[in-house]
Amino acid sequence: MSTAAAAPVKTMPEHHYLNATYGIRSWLLTVDHKRIALLYLASVTFFFFIGGFFAMMIRLHLLTPSGYLLSADTYNRMFTMHGVAMIFFFLIPSIPAVLGNFLIPLMIGAKDLAFPKINLLSWYVYVVGGAFTLYSMVSGGLDTGWTFYTPLSTVYSNSAVAPAVVGIFITGFSSILTGLNFLVTIHTMRAPGMTWFRLPMFVWAHYATSIVMILGTPVIAITLALAGMERLFGLGFFNPAMGGDPILFQHLFWFYSHPAVYIMILPAMGVISELIPTFARKQLFGYHFVAAASLAIAVIGFLVWTHHMFLTGQSTYAALVFSFLTFLVAIPSAVKTFNWVATLYGGSISFDTPMLYAFGFLGLFLIGGLTGLFLGCLGTDIHIHDTYFVVAHFHYIMVGGAIMGYLGGLHFWWPKMTGRMYPEWLARISALILFVGFNLTFFPQFLLGYLGMPRRYHVYPPEFQVYNVMSTAGASILAIGYLLPMIYLTWAAFCGKVAGDNPWPATGLEWKTQSPPLTENFEVTPVVTWEPYDFHNRPDLGLDAVAANGVVPAHGDD
Amino acid sequence: MQSPLPFFPEQASNFAGNVDALFSYILVTAIFFTVLVSLLAIFAAFRYRRKNASDIGAEIHGNTALEIGWTLIPLILALGMFAWGAVIYVNYRTAPKDTLDIYVIGKQWMWKLQQPNGRKEINELHIPVNRNIKLILGSEDVIHNFYVPAFRVKMDVVPGRYNTMWFRPTKVGKYHFFCSQYCGTNHALMGGWVIVQDPAEYAAWLSGESGDVSPVSAGEKLFTQLACTTCHVSNGTGRGPSLNGVYGAKVLLADGSIVTADEGYIRESILQPKAKIVAGYQPVMPTFQGLVTEEQILNLTAYIKSLQTQPVPAKGAGVAPATSGKK
Amino acid sequence: MHRTGELYGQFKTLEQQKESATLGMWIFLITEVMFFGGIMLAYALNRHVYFPAFAAGSNTLSLKLGGFNTVVLLASSFTMAVAVWSSQVGKKTLISIFLLLTITLGFVFFGVKYVEYSQKFHHHLVPGKKFDIFYCVNNPAGCPDVDAPELMEESKLLDEAKAADPDLNAHAQLYYSAYFGMTGLHALHMVIGAGLLFWLLKGSLAGRFTPQWNTPVDLVGLYWHFVDIVWIYLFPLLYLIDRHK
Amino acid sequence: MSEQEHSEHIVPPATYLAIILTLLFLTGTTIWAAFVNLGRFNIVVALAIATLKATLVVLFFMHAKYSPKRTKLIILAGIFWLALLLGMTLSDYITRVDYRGVRFPISQVSQQLPAQRG
């Protein structure tokens, strides 16, 4: 562990948000952002395992070319419900609603979010939306693909499309309310001295994410509302048989759903931007550039949506413009990556579990991001669009990127959330299992894609089998990698070693209060006098003020 | 396939070489950056690993020159990729004048293709080598996508509008084509073969459509065309029973009775499918009343008769097992 | 979080609370803009492609009712603005009076909307299987509220449109999809607004709003004005297409 | 906290009265303009008048004129993103040409390809 053995035996604080009140009502009616975060944690975990179960079925089924496990209809339901559960009910709320909810007020020195009741409401909205979607899953399932392309979804599908659409429509408002709450909180609730450029990068990332949430989500809401009304009442905007245009649906859908990818990855980037400076004990390299890159991604991310539609018959001019903008949005991600690596330089690096996740994130995000270039590039997209290449690419970003960030963040802040440490070695091993299993699952899919295996096939020509077998083998390793943290984190929450206020130690405001924090977060409102990630002027952290390990480079810094 | 772990699919069109070259360019760039960043990270992780528990890192805030550098260099490389990709795409979306135009209709879950002289094919496309081919794509129901990996081309088939795609096959052979836009239940079965032939061979094929096809092969074609195959899968895994060996055999019905599958039964099953439901199956088959002519029913019957000699699957067969069926 | 008077525990001052609430409302209104944006896009595209059908559809709407409702809604915005002013200067009775006026105007709007919707329903102009843009022309008996000269005019108009667009009925249905989609969403927002106004009225009758603390009045005002703005666009887009024929 | 305005600006009812009268006048204008044949400019005029009306409501009824910069920024952001959604999508449609050289094709349901007949 990181701290010296000098510390006496730590004990849990007497009063904290977990024991402030008792009983089921105290949880279901709580307006404490920390408790709401835990409610979200439970519900997104639930959907993660539902989605994971579908994923397992998919991979098992694809072990042989003729797919022995499921019928075509069942398989189609599996991949659709996998996508819906994972994207709308796990990835989008995961980091913002769990870690963001818990940490943003703590990080900026506030007692709570600006609108605690709206925060609770957003969880209930999520639950109601989730219930509708679950109902769709058990009452006939959903077989339209998570993209709901019309007219398949509005006219031809025989599955329970309407309840799923209603569910996602409702859940959208949970996302909007969360984003709204974060934006207002970051604007108006910062503690004295917490200027914009003293904000932790996690907060910047959530600021950018919230912009996407409030501007994009309403568009998917109205789009799904129109699609739902088309299915139920025959409205006709997206139905070619009535003179409507299915491509319009795709425009509206991707106007949200492409930026939604940034809702998933930006918060993970925020987590990584916390982990790397903390475990390298060094300022984040190029703080202003990393912050600006977050905003740039949020804004340019809105200008690239039709790169999902290059082969729909879109106009050539539009395709050129959108492809160009797609290459532009790659740049801020590259800038972030370089800055993270540069942060390592001259640091004092430890390999605690969160840092292993950060390294894992770096590697996987690098591959995921760079393979995006193949898809954003018009020439190669003609070939690999709608193949397994796409599947591999977005799993590298969303599973490799977002979930690595999420798990890294959970490990990092678990002592803050529960007051207790997780078992370090078990955690390191499972991070490793996760990394290996992930690559084995998804790397072969790049090869499958370039060979030309289309997505969403329940059977496939035998020449694709080798890579499918590898992928399924990897998936079973991956499943263990996800089950382990779930088990030991739960165990640690009750029985782990008491962590103390700042076990790492880290520089953020959230570590200046007790673990777990009080209901009102801080006994007195803190006053911020230090720069973010500054280990040098923080005697309170109990570290050497001299860079013992660091050979300060003679050149190359300013 | 050639190697056990293949990477590039076969190159068989004018676009294949260029797309692969562009792919390789991006790949080399991507590998370069992956290796560079990974090595730097690994190097830093070892060189700057923590030696004492209370060590902290050096005081480095950032470097504007570096930031500008690593913004501009990727930008320039990316713009190169964009430009090259744009050239290929514009070329692909702008068909030359002298094309052989073929109409392609996608419907759940089959392809109907028509040559300029009117000859129609199902799930098969014959084309001459080294001719510019333009496909004009339409859909009868949902969005499909016509995709030939060996040619590196694909295009969505959107109902309510007609998209086009073009290519020039450069190698005689037989290549897979797929539907690569998810289109419902049997999306994965909605594929076929592109058969690239010598011009002479193609001309012979084009003119060779015989007027009198045997009822069995006409029925077989109809069986696919009417999408019977999507449910009556011969290995018994479909939503409908396999029809192998059905003709002349005893069939156990859902109400427990047993009938012999003769011509009358087959005809009734086509026109009034809900009248006699085979045990273990749902009444999901639509009626073909008014959709098939008498002649077509005869052809279908002839084809189903011809399946008499086919192996009966252990499960999912229309034939009643010898022991069951007694009330 | 416990509450001291009107100040919630997470805030330090009333100003901070008001600032947060106002900022939150504005951000919410932006999401509303994007929400209506989606359907506006569907409208814009289809109007461009099926202009004759959209013009014909628009001409079957009653300009009198639409225009009247526009005036009503603008007036309600005015009364709302005055209600906000009353709360700012502490005229407690005036707040209630002007809130009541606003609510009344809102209900006048609903009433007219109800008349319009039921007319469209009887004229078979609601999208669905029964939709028939020629219904009144072909069944004058089914539309007793349309008099003969109007019917003549409508018949001429539809014939012209039919000449320009052979698939007039299907595309006019798209127009009516846009009409019901947009006005329906707008009406839904009005209903929510009316609910909020009642809540305000309750508060103002209890004398809750003072010059020091009138945030709810201010915020509901913002929302009500936004709904008014939506109608300011809907009116010309839906009622005024190609009226000069 | 840094950006807040402490004193609230109170707009007198007389201003509101002037605004509502202008709005009513503009409503009349837009109806009148709709009955004048301006060809494709009818829609331009209608939208211009609507935007003018909306601007008056935002500036005065909604007090945007007297609000902090941040509020104005939010309003502009909303307009900008709406313009993105509408503009960039329509930019695809208006530059489309289908296989027969027809511009702006969105639906051709009534026409069939030869392979669809018979």
XYZ file of N, CA and C in Angstrom, chain A residues 404-546:
429
model
N -13.494 0.293 -18.200
C -12.203 0.341 -17.496
C -12.161 1.583 -16.611
N -12.614 2.715 -17.164
C -12.632 3.947 -16.384
C -13.561 3.822 -15.191
N -14.717 3.226 -15.440
C -15.718 3.083 -14.378
C -15.175 2.219 -13.246
N -14.595 1.062 -13.606
C -14.078 0.167 -12.572
C -12.872 0.786 -11.873
N -12.006 1.444 -12.663
C -10.865 2.127 -12.054
C -11.356 3.143 -11.036
N -12.375 3.900 -11.434
C -12.935 4.916 -10.549
C -13.581 4.301 -9.317
N -14.304 3.210 -9.529
C -14.941 2.552 -8.382
C -13.894 2.107 -7.368
N -12.797 1.513 -7.864
C -11.750 1.075 -6.929
C -11.122 2.266 -6.215
N -10.882 3.326 -7.006
C -10.204 4.497 -6.451
C -11.049 5.137 -5.353
N -12.349 5.281 -5.611
C -13.198 5.996 -4.660
C -13.956 5.065 -3.718
N -13.758 3.757 -3.879
C -14.457 2.822 -2.988
C -14.170 3.136 -1.523
N -12.897 3.395 -1.156
C -12.635 3.757 0.243
C -13.389 5.011 0.671
N -13.582 5.954 -0.275
C -14.331 7.160 0.085
C -15.817 6.841 0.231
N -16.320 6.002 -0.654
C -17.749 5.718 -0.648
C -18.139 4.845 0.547
N -17.266 3.873 0.886
C -17.653 2.904 1.915
C -16.815 3.032 3.179
N -15.706 3.750 3.080
C -14.810 3.838 4.234
C -13.872 2.661 4.368
N -13.967 1.721 3.406
C -13.155 0.513 3.543
C -12.387 0.204 2.253
N -11.244 -0.496 2.429
C -10.408 -0.840 1.279
C -10.862 -2.176 0.683
N -10.668 -2.299 -0.609
C -10.892 -3.590 -1.266
C -9.602 -4.408 -1.129
N -9.659 -5.736 -1.326
C -8.440 -6.560 -1.248
C -7.532 -6.285 -2.444
N -6.368 -5.699 -2.202
C -5.543 -5.165 -3.271
C -5.090 -6.226 -4.274
N -4.602 -7.347 -3.789
C -4.024 -8.302 -4.741
C -5.085 -8.960 -5.606
N -6.194 -9.304 -4.986
C -7.296 -9.877 -5.745
C -7.730 -8.893 -6.826
N -7.761 -7.628 -6.458
C -8.189 -6.599 -7.398
C -7.201 -6.477 -8.552
N -5.899 -6.544 -8.227
C -4.908 -6.454 -9.308
C -5.060 -7.623 -10.266
N -5.249 -8.808 -9.678
C -5.373 -9.995 -10.538
C -6.604 -9.869 -11.419
N -7.701 -9.399 -10.841
C -8.902 -9.353 -11.678
C -8.785 -8.263 -12.736
N -8.051 -7.190 -12.442
C -7.829 -6.185 -13.486
C -7.065 -6.807 -14.652
N -6.109 -7.665 -14.305
C -5.319 -8.322 -15.342
C -6.178 -9.284 -16.154
N -7.002 -10.051 -15.456
C -7.906 -10.985 -16.144
C -8.785 -10.219 -17.114
N -9.282 -9.098 -16.632
C -10.167 -8.276 -17.444
C -9.463 -7.826 -18.716
N -8.219 -7.377 -18.557
C -7.481 -6.850 -19.704
C -7.240 -7.952 -20.734
N -6.792 -9.102 -20.243
C -6.516 -10.216 -21.158
C -7.806 -10.683 -21.824
N -8.821 -10.919 -21.005
C -10.084 -11.414 -21.534
C -10.678 -10.446 -22.549
N -10.580 -9.164 -22.245
C -11.149 -8.183 -23.157
C -10.486 -8.253 -24.521
N -9.161 -8.251 -24.521
C -8.462 -8.252 -25.811
C -8.731 -9.519 -26.606
N -8.780 -10.639 -25.882
C -9.035 -11.896 -26.583
C -10.452 -11.895 -27.163
N -11.378 -11.259 -26.471
C -12.746 -11.233 -26.976
C -12.864 -10.356 -28.211
N -12.316 -9.174 -28.127
C -12.670 -8.195 -29.151
C -11.618 -7.996 -30.227
N -10.347 -8.334 -29.948
C -9.392 -8.115 -31.027
C -9.695 -8.969 -32.255
N -10.023 -10.253 -32.077
C -10.324 -11.056 -33.274
C -11.469 -10.468 -34.095
N -12.321 -9.693 -33.450
C -13.458 -9.156 -34.191
C -13.038 -8.108 -35.225
N -11.900 -7.448 -34.968
C -11.376 -6.544 -36.006
C -11.071 -7.339 -37.274
N -10.425 -8.492 -37.064
C -10.035 -9.314 -38.207
C -11.269 -9.841 -38.919
N -12.235 -10.291 -38.122
C -13.491 -10.769 -38.710
C -14.113 -9.685 -39.575
N -14.092 -8.483 -39.048
C -14.719 -7.376 -39.762
C -14.026 -7.094 -41.067
N -12.702 -7.077 -41.038
C -12.036 -6.773 -42.301
C -12.216 -7.908 -43.300
N -12.366 -9.110 -42.792
C -12.643 -10.223 -43.709
C -14.049 -10.130 -44.278
N -14.891 -9.342 -43.673
C -16.210 -9.105 -44.243
C -17.359 -9.762 -43.536
N -17.201 -10.119 -42.251
C -18.351 -10.695 -41.560
C -19.276 -9.575 -41.091
N -20.510 -9.554 -41.623
C -21.428 -8.491 -41.223
C -21.869 -8.655 -39.774
N -22.353 -7.528 -39.200
C -22.855 -7.552 -37.824
C -24.183 -8.281 -37.758
N -24.533 -8.666 -36.548
C -25.879 -9.133 -36.229
C -26.279 -10.363 -37.037
N -25.297 -11.272 -37.237
C -25.565 -12.514 -37.951
C -25.698 -13.648 -36.937
N -26.797 -14.375 -37.025
C -26.926 -15.493 -36.084
C -26.272 -16.749 -36.631
N -26.018 -16.789 -37.931
C -25.189 -17.856 -38.507
C -24.186 -17.170 -39.420
N -23.088 -17.845 -39.741
C -22.088 -17.191 -40.582
C -21.333 -18.238 -41.383
N -20.735 -17.818 -42.491
C -19.971 -18.773 -43.293
C -18.821 -19.362 -42.485
N -18.501 -20.638 -42.702
C -17.529 -21.334 -41.855
C -16.139 -20.705 -41.863
N -15.795 -19.945 -42.895
C -14.430 -19.400 -42.903
C -14.203 -18.390 -41.771
N -15.295 -17.927 -41.132
C -15.135 -16.964 -40.044
C -15.017 -17.620 -38.670
N -15.002 -18.962 -38.635
C -15.164 -19.600 -37.323
C -13.986 -19.393 -36.376
N -12.749 -19.470 -36.901
C -11.573 -19.407 -36.013
C -11.676 -18.221 -35.067
N -11.911 -17.046 -35.655
C -11.910 -15.830 -34.834
C -13.101 -15.799 -33.888
N -14.203 -16.375 -34.315
C -15.363 -16.409 -33.428
C -15.107 -17.279 -32.205
N -14.392 -18.380 -32.420
C -14.069 -19.244 -31.279
C -13.167 -18.506 -30.306
N -12.157 -17.803 -30.845
C -11.274 -17.014 -29.972
C -12.089 -16.023 -29.158
N -12.987 -15.343 -29.858
C -13.777 -14.305 -29.216
C -14.624 -14.880 -28.089
N -15.227 -16.032 -28.330
C -16.048 -16.641 -27.288
C -15.192 -17.074 -26.106
N -14.009 -17.613 -26.413
C -13.101 -18.001 -25.332
C -12.769 -16.782 -24.482
N -12.448 -15.677 -25.164
C -12.130 -14.448 -24.439
C -13.291 -13.989 -23.591
N -14.500 -14.121 -24.126
C -15.671 -13.633 -23.397
C -15.851 -14.360 -22.083
N -15.496 -15.656 -22.068
C -15.684 -16.360 -20.802
C -14.662 -15.890 -19.766
N -13.457 -15.533 -20.234
C -12.482 -14.964 -19.294
C -12.977 -13.606 -18.795
N -13.495 -12.825 -19.748
C -13.989 -11.487 -19.439
C -15.079 -11.551 -18.369
N -15.948 -12.555 -18.507
C -17.059 -12.672 -17.550
C -16.523 -12.832 -16.128
N -15.449 -13.631 -15.980
C -14.846 -13.802 -14.651
C -14.291 -12.465 -14.171
N -13.664 -11.747 -15.116
C -13.090 -10.448 -14.778
C -14.130 -9.461 -14.277
N -15.390 -9.619 -14.688
C -16.433 -8.718 -14.198
C -17.069 -9.223 -12.906
N -17.144 -10.550 -12.781
C -17.784 -11.101 -11.582
C -16.933 -10.846 -10.337
N -15.595 -11.008 -10.492
C -14.715 -10.869 -9.335
C -14.860 -9.518 -8.630
N -14.704 -8.391 -9.350
C -14.830 -7.101 -8.654
C -16.178 -6.942 -7.986
N -17.221 -7.391 -8.660
C -18.565 -7.297 -8.095
C -18.605 -7.976 -6.730
N -17.959 -9.163 -6.661
C -18.008 -9.925 -5.409
C -17.127 -9.276 -4.337
N -15.866 -8.993 -4.692
C -14.998 -8.516 -3.606
C -15.287 -7.075 -3.213
N -15.815 -6.264 -4.155
C -16.172 -4.900 -3.757
C -17.339 -4.923 -2.776
N -18.305 -5.811 -3.041
C -19.431 -5.930 -2.108
C -18.927 -6.388 -0.746
N -18.051 -7.386 -0.786
C -17.483 -7.880 0.463
C -16.755 -6.745 1.198
N -15.935 -6.004 0.423
C -15.109 -4.978 1.048
C -15.963 -3.873 1.657
N -17.116 -3.603 1.066
C -17.960 -2.528 1.578
C -18.365 -2.794 3.022
N -18.444 -4.079 3.400
C -18.858 -4.406 4.757
C -17.695 -4.874 5.620
N -16.766 -5.609 5.023
C -15.751 -6.270 5.830
C -14.321 -5.840 5.500
N -14.152 -4.918 4.585
C -12.795 -4.546 4.210
C -12.074 -3.815 5.327
N -10.762 -3.662 5.134
C -9.959 -2.931 6.113
C -10.397 -1.463 6.101
N -10.451 -0.839 7.272
C -10.852 0.575 7.326
C -9.807 1.416 6.597
N -10.285 2.332 5.749
C -9.363 2.991 4.833
C -8.773 4.279 5.371
N -9.500 5.001 6.178
C -9.040 6.331 6.583
C -9.453 7.377 5.568
N -9.195 8.648 5.906
C -9.711 9.734 5.069
C -9.093 9.758 3.678
N -7.775 9.520 3.622
C -7.087 9.727 2.353
C -6.021 8.659 2.174
N -6.434 7.452 1.808
C -5.489 6.328 1.819
C -4.398 6.421 0.756
N -4.585 7.161 -0.310
C -3.640 7.031 -1.445
C -2.329 7.762 -1.269
N -2.126 8.928 -0.878
C -3.072 10.015 -0.720
C -3.289 10.750 -2.045
N -4.431 11.397 -2.136
C -4.755 12.152 -3.336
C -5.053 13.593 -2.949
N -5.076 14.477 -3.952
C -5.104 15.903 -3.649
C -6.495 16.518 -3.643
N -7.484 15.813 -4.164
C -8.791 16.436 -4.364
C -9.483 16.794 -3.065
N -10.457 17.702 -3.155
C -11.222 18.115 -1.979
C -11.967 16.943 -1.350
N -12.377 15.985 -2.183
C -13.157 14.881 -1.621
C -12.345 14.107 -0.594
N -11.026 14.208 -0.665
C -10.194 13.484 0.294
C -9.909 14.317 1.541
N -10.432 15.541 1.561
C -10.219 16.390 2.737
C -11.296 16.175 3.793
N -12.260 15.336 3.481
C -13.283 15.043 4.479
C -13.144 13.591 4.890
N -13.927 13.188 5.859
C -13.774 11.820 6.361
C -14.317 10.805 5.338
N -13.927 9.530 5.511
C -14.479 8.458 4.673
C -15.202 7.487 5.576
N -16.448 7.161 5.308
C -17.343 7.843 4.372
C -17.715 9.234 4.881
N -18.051 10.138 3.978
C -18.297 11.526 4.373
C -19.558 11.665 5.211
N -19.678 12.830 5.844
C -20.912 13.181 6.536
C -22.008 13.436 5.506
N -23.248 13.435 5.974
C -24.344 13.710 5.058
C -24.159 15.078 4.383
N -23.678 16.071 5.172
C -23.499 17.398 4.549
C -22.077 17.578 4.010
N -21.364 16.458 3.841
C -20.063 16.403 3.183
C -18.920 16.988 4.007
N -19.002 18.266 4.382
C -17.899 18.906 5.101
C -18.451 19.529 6.384
N -17.652 19.454 7.444
C -18.111 20.088 8.676
C -18.159 21.587 8.501
N -17.112 22.154 7.910
C -17.144 23.574 7.531
C -16.809 23.644 6.050
N -17.408 24.597 5.378
C -17.137 24.742 3.953
C -15.650 24.979 3.742
N -15.003 24.132 2.940
C -13.561 24.285 2.753
C -13.233 25.520 1.906
N -12.038 26.040 2.097
C -11.564 27.138 1.254
C -10.377 26.605 0.479
N -10.423 26.727 -0.828
C -9.394 26.106 -1.660
C -8.282 27.110 -1.913
N -7.060 26.717 -1.579
C -5.938 27.626 -1.781
C -4.868 26.983 -2.652
N -5.112 25.757 -3.085
C -4.048 25.073 -3.826
C -4.487 24.774 -5.265
N -3.503 24.537 -6.090
C -3.780 24.209 -7.485
C -4.117 22.713 -7.573
N -4.804 22.301 -8.605
C -5.194 20.891 -8.687
C -3.970 19.987 -8.859
N -4.002 18.831 -8.265
C -2.963 17.795 -8.380
C -1.583 18.291 -7.963
N -1.555 19.273 -7.075
C -0.259 19.795 -6.653
C 0.182 19.055 -5.397
N 1.221 18.196 -5.550
C 1.712 17.451 -4.397
C 2.803 18.222 -3.663
N 3.310 19.272 -4.306
C 4.484 19.930 -3.746
C 4.141 20.886 -2.622
N 2.994 21.513 -2.706
C 2.648 22.498 -1.687
C 1.528 21.986 -0.801
N 1.580 20.689 -0.521
C 0.515 20.100 0.288
C 1.095 19.310 1.446
N 1.634 20.026 2.440
C 2.212 19.290 3.582
C 1.191 18.395 4.269
N -0.110 18.737 4.125
C -1.139 17.944 4.790
C -1.204 16.512 4.272
N -0.597 16.245 3.124
C -0.667 14.887 2.585
C 0.364 13.966 3.233
N 1.340 14.544 3.939
C 2.329 13.735 4.628
C 3.346 13.092 3.710
N 3.628 13.739 2.584
C 4.602 13.179 1.647
C 5.848 14.049 1.633
N 6.948 13.502 1.093
C 8.169 14.292 0.966
C 7.928 15.440 0.016
N 8.391 16.600 0.384
C 8.169 17.749 -0.485
C 9.160 17.771 -1.622
N 10.169 16.902 -1.569
C 11.166 16.882 -2.636
C 10.843 15.720 -3.570
